PDB file of C-alpha atoms in Angstrom:
ATOM      1  CA  MET E1490     112.221  85.729  95.568  1.00  0.00           C
ATOM      2  CA  ILE E1491     111.338  82.133  95.142  1.00  0.00           C
ATOM      3  CA  GLN E1492     114.526  79.715  94.369  1.00  0.00           C
ATOM      4  CA  LEU E1493     114.302  75.835  93.675  1.00  0.00           C
ATOM      5  CA  THR E1494     117.472  74.267  93.306  1.00  0.00           C
ATOM      6  CA  ASN E1495     117.494  70.616  91.934  1.00  0.00           C
ATOM      7  CA  VAL E1496     114.445  69.393  93.942  1.00  0.00           C
ATOM      8  CA  SER E1497     113.245  65.702  93.025  1.00  0.00           C
ATOM      9  CA  LYS E1498     109.956  64.638  94.723  1.00  0.00           C
ATOM     10  CA  SER E1499     108.900  61.024  94.686  1.00  0.00           C
ATOM     11  CA  TYR E1500     106.343  58.576  95.900  1.00  0.00           C
ATOM     12  CA  SER E1501     105.840  55.248  97.209  1.00  0.00           C
ATOM     13  CA  ARG E1502     103.664  52.854  96.018  1.00  0.00           C
ATOM     14  CA  GLY E1503     104.369  49.254  97.979  1.00  0.00           C
ATOM     15  CA  ASP E1504     108.065  48.972  97.029  1.00  0.00           C
ATOM     16  CA  THR E1505     107.994  50.791  94.246  1.00  0.00           C
ATOM     17  CA  LYS E1506     109.091  54.520  93.999  1.00  0.00           C
ATOM     18  CA  VAL E1507     107.315  56.797  91.484  1.00  0.00           C
ATOM     19  CA  PRO E1508     109.172  59.849  90.669  1.00  0.00           C
ATOM     20  CA  VAL E1509     106.817  62.821  89.976  1.00  0.00           C
ATOM     21  CA  LEU E1510     109.245  65.962  90.014  1.00  0.00           C
ATOM     22  CA  GLU E1511     112.716  65.611  88.324  1.00  0.00           C
ATOM     23  CA  ASN E1512     115.835  68.065  89.256  1.00  0.00           C
ATOM     24  CA  ILE E1513     113.685  70.829  88.648  1.00  0.00           C
ATOM     25  CA  SER E1514     115.877  74.720  89.021  1.00  0.00           C
ATOM     26  CA  LEU E1515     113.749  78.022  88.896  1.00  0.00           C
ATOM     27  CA  LYS E1516     113.600  81.468  89.923  1.00  0.00           C
ATOM     28  CA  ILE E1517     110.379  83.164  90.533  1.00  0.00           C
ATOM     29  CA  PRO E1518     110.902  86.996  91.224  1.00  0.00           C
ATOM     30  CA  SER E1519     109.238  88.669  93.985  1.00  0.00           C
ATOM     31  CA  GLY E1520     105.915  90.218  92.380  1.00  0.00           C
ATOM     32  CA  ASP E1521     105.383  87.993  89.827  1.00  0.00           C
ATOM     33  CA  PHE E1522     102.411  86.330  88.398  1.00  0.00           C
ATOM     34  CA  PHE E1523     103.391  83.013  87.993  1.00  0.00           C
ATOM     35  CA  ALA E1524     101.816  80.342  85.813  1.00  0.00           C
ATOM     36  CA  LEU E1525     102.439  76.699  86.208  1.00  0.00           C
ATOM     37  CA  MET E1526     100.733  75.074  82.962  1.00  0.00           C
ATOM     38  CA  GLY E1527     100.347  71.228  82.464  1.00  0.00           C
ATOM     39  CA  PRO E1528      98.248  68.154  82.046  1.00  0.00           C
ATOM     40  CA  SER E1529      96.617  66.403  84.976  1.00  0.00           C
ATOM     41  CA  GLY E1530      99.775  63.993  86.381  1.00  0.00           C
ATOM     42  CA  SER E1531     102.382  66.503  85.244  1.00  0.00           C
ATOM     43  CA  GLY E1532     103.440  67.208  88.898  1.00  0.00           C
ATOM     44  CA  LYS E1533     102.799  70.407  88.660  1.00  0.00           C
ATOM     45  CA  SER E1534     100.262  70.727  91.847  1.00  0.00           C
ATOM     46  CA  THR E1535     102.878  68.462  93.555  1.00  0.00           C
ATOM     47  CA  LEU E1536     105.172  71.360  92.649  1.00  0.00           C
ATOM     48  CA  LEU E1537     103.101  74.202  94.286  1.00  0.00           C
ATOM     49  CA  ASN E1538     102.509  72.409  97.191  1.00  0.00           C
ATOM     50  CA  LEU E1539     106.518  72.264  97.762  1.00  0.00           C
ATOM     51  CA  ILE E1540     106.485  75.891  97.425  1.00  0.00           C
ATOM     52  CA  GLY E1541     103.529  76.132  99.808  1.00  0.00           C
ATOM     53  CA  GLY E1542     105.183  74.530 102.568  1.00  0.00           C
ATOM     54  CA  ILE E1543     102.754  71.174 102.725  1.00  0.00           C
ATOM     55  CA  ASP E1544     105.434  68.735 101.681  1.00  0.00           C
ATOM     56  CA  TYR E1545     109.021  68.347 101.838  1.00  0.00           C
ATOM     57  CA  PRO E1546     111.244  67.312  98.625  1.00  0.00           C
ATOM     58  CA  ASN E1547     113.344  64.335  98.703  1.00  0.00           C
ATOM     59  CA  THR E1548     116.275  66.160  97.301  1.00  0.00           C
ATOM     60  CA  GLY E1549     116.801  69.772  96.741  1.00  0.00           C
ATOM     61  CA  THR E1550     116.427  73.294  98.326  1.00  0.00           C
ATOM     62  CA  ILE E1551     113.919  75.932  98.138  1.00  0.00           C
ATOM     63  CA  VAL E1552     114.672  79.130  99.389  1.00  0.00           C
ATOM     64  CA  ILE E1553     111.720  81.923  99.622  1.00  0.00           C
ATOM     65  CA  ASN E1554     112.772  85.107 100.722  1.00  0.00           C
ATOM     66  CA  SER E1555     116.247  84.139 102.198  1.00  0.00           C
ATOM     67  CA  ILE E1556     114.599  81.266 104.015  1.00  0.00           C
ATOM     68  CA  ASP E1557     115.460  77.555 102.777  1.00  0.00           C
ATOM     69  CA  ILE E1558     112.196  75.843 103.680  1.00  0.00           C
ATOM     70  CA  THR E1559     113.707  72.551 103.029  1.00  0.00           C
ATOM     71  CA  LYS E1560     115.707  73.212 106.740  1.00  0.00           C
ATOM     72  CA  LEU E1561     112.684  74.013 108.443  1.00  0.00           C
ATOM     73  CA  SER E1562     111.147  71.709 111.478  1.00  0.00           C
ATOM     74  CA  GLU E1563     107.843  70.920 110.873  1.00  0.00           C
ATOM     75  CA  SER E1564     106.393  72.770 113.717  1.00  0.00           C
ATOM     76  CA  ARG E1565     108.679  75.694 112.291  1.00  0.00           C
ATOM     77  CA  LEU E1566     107.558  75.246 108.510  1.00  0.00           C
ATOM     78  CA  THR E1567     103.742  75.400 109.612  1.00  0.00           C
ATOM     79  CA  SER E1568     104.536  78.808 111.348  1.00  0.00           C
ATOM     80  CA  TRP E1569     106.726  80.046 108.666  1.00  0.00           C
ATOM     81  CA  ARG E1570     103.593  79.081 106.367  1.00  0.00           C
ATOM     82  CA  ALA E1571     100.986  80.658 107.923  1.00  0.00           C
ATOM     83  CA  GLU E1572     103.199  83.990 108.034  1.00  0.00           C
ATOM     84  CA  ASN E1573     104.267  83.540 104.519  1.00  0.00           C
ATOM     85  CA  ILE E1574     101.628  81.732 102.143  1.00  0.00           C
ATOM     86  CA  GLY E1575      97.916  82.400 101.124  1.00  0.00           C
ATOM     87  CA  PHE E1576      96.468  79.667  99.564  1.00  0.00           C
ATOM     88  CA  ILE E1577      93.628  79.432  97.331  1.00  0.00           C
ATOM     89  CA  PHE E1578      92.217  76.007  96.208  1.00  0.00           C
ATOM     90  CA  GLN E1579      89.805  74.986  93.053  1.00  0.00           C
ATOM     91  CA  PHE E1580      87.283  74.062  95.368  1.00  0.00           C
ATOM     92  CA  TYR E1581      87.427  76.625  97.973  1.00  0.00           C
ATOM     93  CA  ASN E1582      88.034  74.783 101.182  1.00  0.00           C
ATOM     94  CA  LEU E1583      85.773  77.091 103.039  1.00  0.00           C
ATOM     95  CA  LEU E1584      83.608  75.734 106.156  1.00  0.00           C
ATOM     96  CA  PRO E1585      80.040  75.409 105.242  1.00  0.00           C
ATOM     97  CA  VAL E1586      79.213  76.084 108.946  1.00  0.00           C
ATOM     98  CA  LEU E1587      80.690  79.614 109.082  1.00  0.00           C
ATOM     99  CA  THR E1588      80.038  82.953 107.457  1.00  0.00           C
ATOM    100  CA  ALA E1589      82.458  84.487 104.295  1.00  0.00           C
ATOM    101  CA  LEU E1590      83.188  86.854 107.323  1.00  0.00           C
ATOM    102  CA  GLU E1591      84.677  83.753 109.794  1.00  0.00           C
ATOM    103  CA  ASN E1592      85.749  81.927 106.697  1.00  0.00           C
ATOM    104  CA  VAL E1593      88.022  84.810 106.303  1.00  0.00           C
ATOM    105  CA  ALA E1594      89.100  85.477 109.695  1.00  0.00           C
ATOM    106  CA  LEU E1595      90.013  81.781 110.291  1.00  0.00           C
ATOM    107  CA  PRO E1596      93.973  82.160 109.577  1.00  0.00           C
ATOM    108  CA  LEU E1597      94.085  84.913 111.907  1.00  0.00           C
ATOM    109  CA  GLN E1598      93.754  82.435 114.888  1.00  0.00           C
ATOM    110  CA  LEU E1599      97.359  81.876 114.533  1.00  0.00           C
ATOM    111  CA  LYS E1600      98.376  85.003 115.437  1.00  0.00           C
ATOM    112  CA  PRO E1601      98.190  86.782 118.918  1.00  0.00           C
ATOM    113  CA  LEU E1602      95.514  89.474 117.733  1.00  0.00           C
ATOM    114  CA  SER E1603      92.110  90.627 119.345  1.00  0.00           C
ATOM    115  CA  GLN E1604      89.072  89.563 118.273  1.00  0.00           C
ATOM    116  CA  LYS E1605      87.992  92.923 117.111  1.00  0.00           C
ATOM    117  CA  LYS E1606      91.257  93.598 114.981  1.00  0.00           C
ATOM    118  CA  ARG E1607      90.625  90.265 113.581  1.00  0.00           C
ATOM    119  CA  LYS E1608      87.504  90.873 112.416  1.00  0.00           C
ATOM    120  CA  ALA E1609      88.585  94.240 111.245  1.00  0.00           C
ATOM    121  CA  LEU E1610      91.323  92.933 108.799  1.00  0.00           C
ATOM    122  CA  ALA E1611      88.775  90.089 107.469  1.00  0.00           C
ATOM    123  CA  LEU E1612      86.337  93.241 106.769  1.00  0.00           C
ATOM    124  CA  ASN E1613      89.042  95.061 104.961  1.00  0.00           C
ATOM    125  CA  ALA E1614      89.969  91.733 102.962  1.00  0.00           C
ATOM    126  CA  LEU E1615      86.482  91.473 101.964  1.00  0.00           C
ATOM    127  CA  GLU E1616      86.086  94.820 100.585  1.00  0.00           C
ATOM    128  CA  LYS E1617      89.415  94.581  98.589  1.00  0.00           C
ATOM    129  CA  VAL E1618      87.244  91.431  96.391  1.00  0.00           C
ATOM    130  CA  GLY E1619      83.931  93.369  96.189  1.00  0.00           C
ATOM    131  CA  LEU E1620      81.991  91.467  99.029  1.00  0.00           C
ATOM    132  CA  LEU E1621      81.006  93.504 101.844  1.00  0.00           C
ATOM    133  CA  ASP E1622      77.614  92.542 101.314  1.00  0.00           C
ATOM    134  CA  ARG E1623      78.050  89.198 101.405  1.00  0.00           C
ATOM    135  CA  ILE E1624      79.961  88.865 104.966  1.00  0.00           C
ATOM    136  CA  ASN E1625      76.914  87.252 106.377  1.00  0.00           C
ATOM    137  CA  HIS E1626      76.446  84.613 104.116  1.00  0.00           C
ATOM    138  CA  LYS E1627      77.583  81.174 104.598  1.00  0.00           C
ATOM    139  CA  PRO E1628      79.074  78.966 101.722  1.00  0.00           C
ATOM    140  CA  GLY E1629      75.979  77.190 100.481  1.00  0.00           C
ATOM    141  CA  GLU E1630      74.104  80.842 100.024  1.00  0.00           C
ATOM    142  CA  LEU E1631      76.722  81.576  97.813  1.00  0.00           C
ATOM    143  CA  SER E1632      77.631  81.500  93.984  1.00  0.00           C
ATOM    144  CA  GLY E1633      80.928  79.479  93.076  1.00  0.00           C
ATOM    145  CA  GLY E1634      82.236  82.589  91.803  1.00  0.00           C
ATOM    146  CA  GLN E1635      81.751  84.323  95.505  1.00  0.00           C
ATOM    147  CA  GLN E1636      82.947  81.400  97.240  1.00  0.00           C
ATOM    148  CA  GLN E1637      86.264  81.830  95.342  1.00  0.00           C
ATOM    149  CA  ARG E1638      86.196  85.319  95.998  1.00  0.00           C
ATOM    150  CA  VAL E1639      85.863  84.903  99.879  1.00  0.00           C
ATOM    151  CA  ALA E1640      88.894  82.126  99.175  1.00  0.00           C
ATOM    152  CA  VAL E1641      91.050  84.963  97.862  1.00  0.00           C
ATOM    153  CA  ALA E1642      90.096  87.340 100.550  1.00  0.00           C
ATOM    154  CA  ARG E1643      90.969  84.483 103.339  1.00  0.00           C
ATOM    155  CA  ALA E1644      94.503  84.335 101.093  1.00  0.00           C
ATOM    156  CA  LEU E1645      94.976  88.158 101.594  1.00  0.00           C
ATOM    157  CA  VAL E1646      94.057  88.313 105.066  1.00  0.00           C
ATOM    158  CA  THR E1647      97.442  87.341 106.801  1.00  0.00           C
ATOM    159  CA  ASP E1648      99.304  89.563 104.388  1.00  0.00           C
ATOM    160  CA  ALA E1649     101.317  87.062 103.406  1.00  0.00           C
ATOM    161  CA  PRO E1650     103.831  87.802 100.131  1.00  0.00           C
ATOM    162  CA  VAL E1651     103.013  84.491  98.815  1.00  0.00           C
ATOM    163  CA  ILE E1652      99.756  83.183  96.824  1.00  0.00           C
ATOM    164  CA  VAL E1653      99.807  79.993  95.659  1.00  0.00           C
ATOM    165  CA  ALA E1654      96.564  79.377  93.659  1.00  0.00           C
ATOM    166  CA  ASP E1655      95.802  75.419  92.692  1.00  0.00           C
ATOM    167  CA  GLU E1656      93.525  75.500  89.704  1.00  0.00           C
ATOM    168  CA  PRO E1657      91.122  78.919  90.921  1.00  0.00           C
ATOM    169  CA  THR E1658      89.113  78.857  87.512  1.00  0.00           C
ATOM    170  CA  GLY E1659      88.912  75.222  87.538  1.00  0.00           C
ATOM    171  CA  ASP E1660      85.028  74.867  89.110  1.00  0.00           C
ATOM    172  CA  LEU E1661      84.038  78.006  87.873  1.00  0.00           C
ATOM    173  CA  ASP E1662      82.065  79.022  84.588  1.00  0.00           C
ATOM    174  CA  ARG E1663      83.545  81.102  81.960  1.00  0.00           C
ATOM    175  CA  GLU E1664      82.338  84.577  83.329  1.00  0.00           C
ATOM    176  CA  SER E1665      83.210  83.732  87.016  1.00  0.00           C
ATOM    177  CA  GLY E1666      86.561  82.701  85.906  1.00  0.00           C
ATOM    178  CA  ALA E1667      87.661  85.431  84.369  1.00  0.00           C
ATOM    179  CA  GLU E1668      86.195  87.652  87.211  1.00  0.00           C
ATOM    180  CA  ILE E1669      89.000  85.754  89.399  1.00  0.00           C
ATOM    181  CA  LEU E1670      91.714  85.707  87.059  1.00  0.00           C
ATOM    182  CA  GLU E1671      91.008  89.884  86.849  1.00  0.00           C
ATOM    183  CA  LEU E1672      90.662  89.799  90.708  1.00  0.00           C
ATOM    184  CA  LEU E1673      94.266  88.006  90.965  1.00  0.00           C
ATOM    185  CA  GLY E1674      95.633  90.488  88.276  1.00  0.00           C
ATOM    186  CA  GLU E1675      94.574  93.238  90.841  1.00  0.00           C
ATOM    187  CA  VAL E1676      96.101  91.431  94.191  1.00  0.00           C
ATOM    188  CA  ASN E1677      99.421  91.295  92.146  1.00  0.00           C
ATOM    189  CA  ASN E1678      99.436  94.680  90.425  1.00  0.00           C
ATOM    190  CA  ASN E1679      97.991  96.559  93.340  1.00  0.00           C
ATOM    191  CA  PHE E1680      99.348  94.706  96.408  1.00  0.00           C
ATOM    192  CA  GLY E1681     102.547  93.327  95.174  1.00  0.00           C
ATOM    193  CA  ARG E1682     101.883  89.883  95.766  1.00  0.00           C
ATOM    194  CA  THR E1683     103.956  86.905  94.424  1.00  0.00           C
ATOM    195  CA  ILE E1684     101.198  84.734  92.653  1.00  0.00           C
ATOM    196  CA  VAL E1685     102.451  80.947  91.556  1.00  0.00           C
ATOM    197  CA  MET E1686      98.969  79.658  89.971  1.00  0.00           C
ATOM    198  CA  VAL E1687      98.859  76.321  88.556  1.00  0.00           C
ATOM    199  CA  THR E1688      96.510  75.455  85.595  1.00  0.00           C
ATOM    200  CA  HIS E1689      96.014  73.468  82.631  1.00  0.00           C
ATOM    201  CA  ASP E1690      93.899  76.151  80.965  1.00  0.00           C
ATOM    202  CA  PRO E1691      96.036  78.154  78.406  1.00  0.00           C
ATOM    203  CA  LYS E1692      93.107  80.891  78.823  1.00  0.00           C
ATOM    204  CA  ALA E1693      94.077  81.336  82.254  1.00  0.00           C
ATOM    205  CA  ALA E1694      97.794  80.993  82.177  1.00  0.00           C
ATOM    206  CA  SER E1695      97.898  83.433  79.848  1.00  0.00           C
ATOM    207  CA  LYS E1696      97.177  86.272  82.353  1.00  0.00           C
ATOM    208  CA  ALA E1697      99.970  85.655  84.191  1.00  0.00           C
ATOM    209  CA  ASN E1698     103.389  87.434  83.274  1.00  0.00           C
ATOM    210  CA  THR E1699     105.594  84.345  83.020  1.00  0.00           C
ATOM    211  CA  ILE E1700     104.266  80.622  82.008  1.00  0.00           C
ATOM    212  CA  LEU E1701     106.091  77.584  82.482  1.00  0.00           C
ATOM    213  CA  ASN E1702     105.080  74.493  81.002  1.00  0.00           C
ATOM    214  CA  PHE E1703     105.174  70.954  83.168  1.00  0.00           C
ATOM    215  CA  GLU E1704     105.184  67.460  81.218  1.00  0.00           C
ATOM    216  CA  LYS E1705     105.953  64.449  83.146  1.00  0.00           C
ATOM    217  CA  GLY E1706     108.051  66.005  86.265  1.00  0.00           C
ATOM    218  CA  ARG E1707     110.315  68.094  83.784  1.00  0.00           C
ATOM    219  CA  LEU E1708     110.135  71.926  83.150  1.00  0.00           C
ATOM    220  CA  GLU E1709     110.153  73.048  79.234  1.00  0.00           C
ATOM    221  CA  GLU E1710     110.027  76.337  77.851  1.00  0.00           C
ATOM    222  CA  SER E1711     108.899  79.103  79.811  1.00  0.00           C
ATOM    223  CA  SER E1712     106.423  82.079  77.915  1.00  0.00           C
ATOM    224  CA  SER E1713     105.188  85.324  78.750  1.00  0.00           C
ATOM    225  CA  GLY E1714     101.282  85.881  79.823  1.00  0.00           C
ATOM    226  CA  ASP E1715      99.620  88.954  78.251  1.00  0.00           C
ATOM    227  CA  ASN E1716      98.925  90.557  81.881  1.00  0.00           C
TER     228      ASN E1716
END
């Protein structure tokens, strides 16, 4: 379970503090497909970064599977993040000089595994997203939808229990976006991963089990998707 209690976050702009999140409290059950929805600048991506252990809140606690990640040192947080969080970004964040297979295997460099085992795990992840026929292609040789499938495979490869997805369909056409949302639904249903997705698209949000609306750093009423 993911539990946030009285989480606030602000950034300094010169001598001025700019509040982004104000006293956020929420619970996300294990295995949920959860969407954070709101306009640009509402604070939803900041909240996603906090859940993903990329940043610390100014106040409050974030407990994920019984670990209060706000109390971890930077080095311990880095290790925790590598084991527990898979990331999917709007613009894929693939290394252009690496093949699909090499990009997917990259997070495994932090694990004490043989090269053979890393390759086997990466192949397995690429099989799950239907890209075994593209393993030796570099990002520039893949469509946007295929690149995002590689990114999903990279998020799956470490077997992390939580996947955070920041506008995963934002750079895709409608058909490719629908395919990625279908894939995320399969990852959630078939592999039990908890997915926390940020989006401003109501159609994307509707694929989640739970939708939470964000407005100017505050939570509004939640609703259910059609997944």
